[in-house]
PDB file of C-alpha atoms in Angstrom:
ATOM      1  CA  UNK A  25      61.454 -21.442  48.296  1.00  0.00           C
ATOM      2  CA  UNK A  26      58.776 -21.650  51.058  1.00  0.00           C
ATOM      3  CA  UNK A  27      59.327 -24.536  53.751  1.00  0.00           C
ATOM      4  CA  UNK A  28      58.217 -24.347  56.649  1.00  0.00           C
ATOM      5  CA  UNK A  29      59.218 -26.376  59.646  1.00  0.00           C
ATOM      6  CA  UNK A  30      57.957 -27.236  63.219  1.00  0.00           C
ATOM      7  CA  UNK A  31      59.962 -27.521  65.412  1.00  0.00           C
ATOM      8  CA  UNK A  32      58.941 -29.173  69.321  1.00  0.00           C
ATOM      9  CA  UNK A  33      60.264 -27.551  72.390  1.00  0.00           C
ATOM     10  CA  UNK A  34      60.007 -29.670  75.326  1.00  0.00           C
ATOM     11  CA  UNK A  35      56.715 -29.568  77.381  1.00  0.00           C
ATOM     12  CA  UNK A  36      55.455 -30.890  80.848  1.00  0.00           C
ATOM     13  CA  UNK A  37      53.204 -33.900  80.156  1.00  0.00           C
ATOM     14  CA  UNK A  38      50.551 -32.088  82.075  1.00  0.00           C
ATOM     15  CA  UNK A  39      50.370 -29.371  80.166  1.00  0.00           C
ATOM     16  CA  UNK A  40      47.280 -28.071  78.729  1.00  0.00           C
ATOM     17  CA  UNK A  41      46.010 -29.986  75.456  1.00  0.00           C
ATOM     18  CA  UNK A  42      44.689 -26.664  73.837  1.00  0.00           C
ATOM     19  CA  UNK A  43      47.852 -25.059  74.377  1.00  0.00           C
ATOM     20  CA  UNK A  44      50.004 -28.169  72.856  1.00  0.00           C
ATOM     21  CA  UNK A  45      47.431 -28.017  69.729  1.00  0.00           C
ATOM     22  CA  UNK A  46      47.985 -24.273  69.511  1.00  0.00           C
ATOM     23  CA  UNK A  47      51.923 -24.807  68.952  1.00  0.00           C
ATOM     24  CA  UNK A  48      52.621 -22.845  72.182  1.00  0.00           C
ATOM     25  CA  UNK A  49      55.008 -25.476  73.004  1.00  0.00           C
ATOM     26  CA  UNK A  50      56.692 -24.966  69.288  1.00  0.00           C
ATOM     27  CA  UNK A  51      59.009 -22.963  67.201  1.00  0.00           C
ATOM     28  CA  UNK A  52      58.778 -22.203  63.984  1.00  0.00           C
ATOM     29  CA  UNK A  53      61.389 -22.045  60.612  1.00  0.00           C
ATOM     30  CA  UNK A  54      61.300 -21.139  57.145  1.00  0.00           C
ATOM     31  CA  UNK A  55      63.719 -21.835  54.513  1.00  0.00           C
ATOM     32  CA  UNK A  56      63.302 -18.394  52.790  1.00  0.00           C
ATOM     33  CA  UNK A  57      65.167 -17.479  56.353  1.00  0.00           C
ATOM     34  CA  UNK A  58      61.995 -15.472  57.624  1.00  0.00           C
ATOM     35  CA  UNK A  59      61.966 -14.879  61.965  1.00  0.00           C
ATOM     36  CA  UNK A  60      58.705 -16.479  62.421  1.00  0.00           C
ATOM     37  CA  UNK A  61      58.194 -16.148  66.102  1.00  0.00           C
ATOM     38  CA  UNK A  62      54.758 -17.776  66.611  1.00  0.00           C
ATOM     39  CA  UNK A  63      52.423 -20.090  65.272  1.00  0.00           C
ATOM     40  CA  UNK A  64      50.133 -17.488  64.547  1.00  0.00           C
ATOM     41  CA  UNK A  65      53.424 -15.657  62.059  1.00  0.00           C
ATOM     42  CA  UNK A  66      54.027 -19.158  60.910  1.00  0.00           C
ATOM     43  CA  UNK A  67      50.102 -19.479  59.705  1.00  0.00           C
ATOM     44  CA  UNK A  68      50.502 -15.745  57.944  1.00  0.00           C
ATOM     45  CA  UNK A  69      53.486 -16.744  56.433  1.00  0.00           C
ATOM     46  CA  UNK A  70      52.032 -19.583  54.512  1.00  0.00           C
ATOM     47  CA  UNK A  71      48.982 -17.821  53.059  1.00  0.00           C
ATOM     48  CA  UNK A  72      51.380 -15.098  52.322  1.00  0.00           C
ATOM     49  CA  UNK A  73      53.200 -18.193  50.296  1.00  0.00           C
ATOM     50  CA  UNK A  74      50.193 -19.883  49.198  1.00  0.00           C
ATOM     51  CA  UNK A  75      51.480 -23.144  51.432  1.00  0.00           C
ATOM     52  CA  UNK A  76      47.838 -24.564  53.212  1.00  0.00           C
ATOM     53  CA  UNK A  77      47.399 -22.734  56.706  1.00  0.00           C
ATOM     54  CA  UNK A  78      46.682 -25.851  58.583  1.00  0.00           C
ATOM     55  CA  UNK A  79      49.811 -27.811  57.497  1.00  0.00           C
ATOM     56  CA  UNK A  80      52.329 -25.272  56.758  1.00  0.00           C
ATOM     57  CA  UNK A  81      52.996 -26.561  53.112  1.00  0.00           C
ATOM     58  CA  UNK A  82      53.851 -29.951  54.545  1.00  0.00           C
ATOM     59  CA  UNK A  83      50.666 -32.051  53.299  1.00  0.00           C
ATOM     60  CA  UNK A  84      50.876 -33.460  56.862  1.00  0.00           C
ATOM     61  CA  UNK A  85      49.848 -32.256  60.260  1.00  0.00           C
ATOM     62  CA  UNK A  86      51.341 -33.197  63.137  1.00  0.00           C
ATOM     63  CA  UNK A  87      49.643 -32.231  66.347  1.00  0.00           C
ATOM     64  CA  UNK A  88      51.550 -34.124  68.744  1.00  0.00           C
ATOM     65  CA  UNK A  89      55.566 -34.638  68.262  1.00  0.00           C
ATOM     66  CA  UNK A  90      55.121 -38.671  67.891  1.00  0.00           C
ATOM     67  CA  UNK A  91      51.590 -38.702  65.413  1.00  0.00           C
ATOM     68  CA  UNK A  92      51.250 -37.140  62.254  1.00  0.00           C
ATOM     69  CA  UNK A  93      48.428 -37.421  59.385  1.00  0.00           C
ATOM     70  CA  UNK A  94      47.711 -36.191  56.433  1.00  0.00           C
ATOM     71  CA  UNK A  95      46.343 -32.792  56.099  1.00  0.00           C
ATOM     72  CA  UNK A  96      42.381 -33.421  54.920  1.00  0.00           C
ATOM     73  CA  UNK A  97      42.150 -29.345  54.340  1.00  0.00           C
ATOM     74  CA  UNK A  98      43.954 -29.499  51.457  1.00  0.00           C
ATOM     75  CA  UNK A  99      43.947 -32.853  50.683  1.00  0.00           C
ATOM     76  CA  UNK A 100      47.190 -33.403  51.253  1.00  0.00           C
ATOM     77  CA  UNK A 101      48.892 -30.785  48.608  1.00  0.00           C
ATOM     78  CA  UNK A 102      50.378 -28.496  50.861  1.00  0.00           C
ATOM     79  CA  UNK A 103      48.925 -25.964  48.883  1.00  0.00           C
ATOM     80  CA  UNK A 104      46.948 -22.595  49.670  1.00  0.00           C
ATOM     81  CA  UNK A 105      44.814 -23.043  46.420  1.00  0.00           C
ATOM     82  CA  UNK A 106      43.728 -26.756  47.707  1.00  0.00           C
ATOM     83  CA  UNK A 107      42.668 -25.574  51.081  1.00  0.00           C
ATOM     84  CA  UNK A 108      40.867 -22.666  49.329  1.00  0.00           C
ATOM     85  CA  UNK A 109      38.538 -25.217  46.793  1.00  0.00           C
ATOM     86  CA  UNK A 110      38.289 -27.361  50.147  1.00  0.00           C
ATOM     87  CA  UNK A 111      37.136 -24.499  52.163  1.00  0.00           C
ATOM     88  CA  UNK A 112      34.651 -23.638  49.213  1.00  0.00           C
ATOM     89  CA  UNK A 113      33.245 -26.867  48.979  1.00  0.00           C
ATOM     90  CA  UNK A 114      32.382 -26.929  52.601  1.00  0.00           C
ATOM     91  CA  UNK A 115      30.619 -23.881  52.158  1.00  0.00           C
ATOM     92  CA  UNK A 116      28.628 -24.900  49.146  1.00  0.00           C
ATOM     93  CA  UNK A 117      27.500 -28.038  51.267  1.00  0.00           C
ATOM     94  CA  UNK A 118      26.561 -25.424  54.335  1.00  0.00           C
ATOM     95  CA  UNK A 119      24.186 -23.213  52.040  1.00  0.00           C
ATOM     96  CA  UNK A 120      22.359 -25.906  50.236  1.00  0.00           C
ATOM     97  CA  UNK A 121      21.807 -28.479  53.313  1.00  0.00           C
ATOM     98  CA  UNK A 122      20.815 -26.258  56.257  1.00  0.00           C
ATOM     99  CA  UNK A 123      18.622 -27.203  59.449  1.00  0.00           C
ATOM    100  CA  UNK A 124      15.814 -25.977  57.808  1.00  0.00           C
ATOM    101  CA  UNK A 125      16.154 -28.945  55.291  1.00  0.00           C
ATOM    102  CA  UNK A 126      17.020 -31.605  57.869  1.00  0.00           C
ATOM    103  CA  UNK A 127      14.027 -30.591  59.220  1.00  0.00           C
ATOM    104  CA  UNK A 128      11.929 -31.403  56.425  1.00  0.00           C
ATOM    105  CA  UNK A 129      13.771 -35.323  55.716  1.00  0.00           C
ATOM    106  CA  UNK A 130      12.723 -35.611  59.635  1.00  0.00           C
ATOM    107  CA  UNK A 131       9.215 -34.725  59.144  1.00  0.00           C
ATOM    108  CA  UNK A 132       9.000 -36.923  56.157  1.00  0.00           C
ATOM    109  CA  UNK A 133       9.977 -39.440  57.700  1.00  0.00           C
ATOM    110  CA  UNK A 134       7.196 -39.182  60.132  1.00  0.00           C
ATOM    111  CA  UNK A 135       9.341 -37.189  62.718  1.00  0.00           C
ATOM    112  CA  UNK A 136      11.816 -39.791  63.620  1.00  0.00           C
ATOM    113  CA  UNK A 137      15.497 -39.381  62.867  1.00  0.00           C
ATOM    114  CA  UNK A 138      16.495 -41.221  60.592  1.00  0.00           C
ATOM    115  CA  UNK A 139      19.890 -42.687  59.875  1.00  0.00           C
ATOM    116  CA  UNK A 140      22.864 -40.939  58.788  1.00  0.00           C
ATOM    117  CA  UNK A 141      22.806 -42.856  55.869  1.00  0.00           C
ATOM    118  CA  UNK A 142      19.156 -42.280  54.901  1.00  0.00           C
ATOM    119  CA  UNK A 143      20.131 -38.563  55.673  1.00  0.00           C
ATOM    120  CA  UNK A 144      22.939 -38.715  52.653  1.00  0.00           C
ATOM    121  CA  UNK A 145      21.435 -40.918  50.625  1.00  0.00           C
ATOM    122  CA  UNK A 146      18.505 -38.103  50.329  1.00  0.00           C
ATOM    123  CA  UNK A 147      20.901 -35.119  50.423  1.00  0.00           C
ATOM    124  CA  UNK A 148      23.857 -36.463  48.253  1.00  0.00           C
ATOM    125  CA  UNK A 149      21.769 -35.533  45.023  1.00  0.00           C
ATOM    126  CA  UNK A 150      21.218 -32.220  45.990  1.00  0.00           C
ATOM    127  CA  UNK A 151      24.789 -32.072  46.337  1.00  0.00           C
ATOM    128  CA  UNK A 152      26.584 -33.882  42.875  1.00  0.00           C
ATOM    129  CA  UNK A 153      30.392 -31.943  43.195  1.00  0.00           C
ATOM    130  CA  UNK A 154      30.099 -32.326  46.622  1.00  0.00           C
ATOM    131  CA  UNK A 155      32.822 -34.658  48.499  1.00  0.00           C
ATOM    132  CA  UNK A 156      30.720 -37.061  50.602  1.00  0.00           C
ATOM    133  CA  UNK A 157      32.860 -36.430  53.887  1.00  0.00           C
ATOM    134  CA  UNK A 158      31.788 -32.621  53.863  1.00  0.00           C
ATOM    135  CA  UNK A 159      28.466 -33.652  53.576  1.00  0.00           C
ATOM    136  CA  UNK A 160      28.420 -36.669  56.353  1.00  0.00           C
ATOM    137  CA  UNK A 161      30.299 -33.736  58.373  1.00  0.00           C
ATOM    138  CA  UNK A 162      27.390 -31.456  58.152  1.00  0.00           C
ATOM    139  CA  UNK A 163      24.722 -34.358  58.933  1.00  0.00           C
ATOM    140  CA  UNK A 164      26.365 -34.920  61.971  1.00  0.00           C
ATOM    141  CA  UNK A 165      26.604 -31.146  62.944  1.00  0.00           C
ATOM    142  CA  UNK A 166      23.556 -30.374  62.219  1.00  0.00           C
ATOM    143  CA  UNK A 167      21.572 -33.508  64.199  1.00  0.00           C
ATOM    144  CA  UNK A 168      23.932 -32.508  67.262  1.00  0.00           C
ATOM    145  CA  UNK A 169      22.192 -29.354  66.682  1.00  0.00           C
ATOM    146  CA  UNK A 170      18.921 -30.507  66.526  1.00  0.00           C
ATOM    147  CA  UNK A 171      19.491 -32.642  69.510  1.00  0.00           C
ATOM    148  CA  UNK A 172      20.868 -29.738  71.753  1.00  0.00           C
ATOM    149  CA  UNK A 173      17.560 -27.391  70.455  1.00  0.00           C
ATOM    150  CA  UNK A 174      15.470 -30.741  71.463  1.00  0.00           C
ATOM    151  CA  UNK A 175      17.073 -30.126  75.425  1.00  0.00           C
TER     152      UNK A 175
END
């Protein structure tokens, strides 16, 4: 059986966010009795054990010691095969609604932006088996985009 646990070392409250979030201040445990010595082991370890690579196997994430939420890459599961379809979906949502087509619903609409829920409402049927928060994920990364190109 494949559990893996996080354990929280003590860390200065001035320490470096990015480090915190990349478990530096963390050790790691399995149940199977496997030395995992890093976050980065404790990540290989669970696809190994097809356990989801963001939350270990535990359907929740905690990033800080105090909050925790559920994981949204695999919905939850724990489970490699979750995070996998997840992943997938993403993808399918990238290749179908690119900046070339944002492009286009600006121009139709006479080269003004317009909202993020006009932007759905004409991209969700392109889209059917999508799940609507990958594709209100890509509007907004893709009008940041747009924006940044813009100067």
């Amino acid at each position: 059986m494949h559990v893996i646990i996080t354990n929280w070392d003590d860390f200065p409250l001035d320490a470096p966010f990015d480090k915190v979030l990349r478990g530096d201040f963390s050790t790691y445990a399995c149940f199977c009795r496997t030395e995992l010595k890093s976050s980065i082991e404790a990540v290989i370890h669970a696809a190994e054990n097809d356990l989801c690579t963001a939350c270990l196997g535990r359907g929740s994430v905690r990033l800080v010691p105090s909050r925790e939420h559920f994981c949204g890459k695999c919905n939850a599961t724990g489970t490699r095969d979750a995070e996998l379809a997840n992943e997938l979906g993403q993808g399918e949502v990238e290749r179908t609604f690119d900046e070339e087509l944002l492009r286009k619903i600006i121009a139709d609409n006479g080269g003004q932006v317009p909202s993020r829920t006009e932007i759905f409402n004409q991209v969700r049927p392109l889209l059917p088996e999508a799940e609507p928060v990958h594709i209100a994920m890509r509007i907004g990364g893709l009008l940041r985009k747009i924006a940044e190109d813009r100067g």
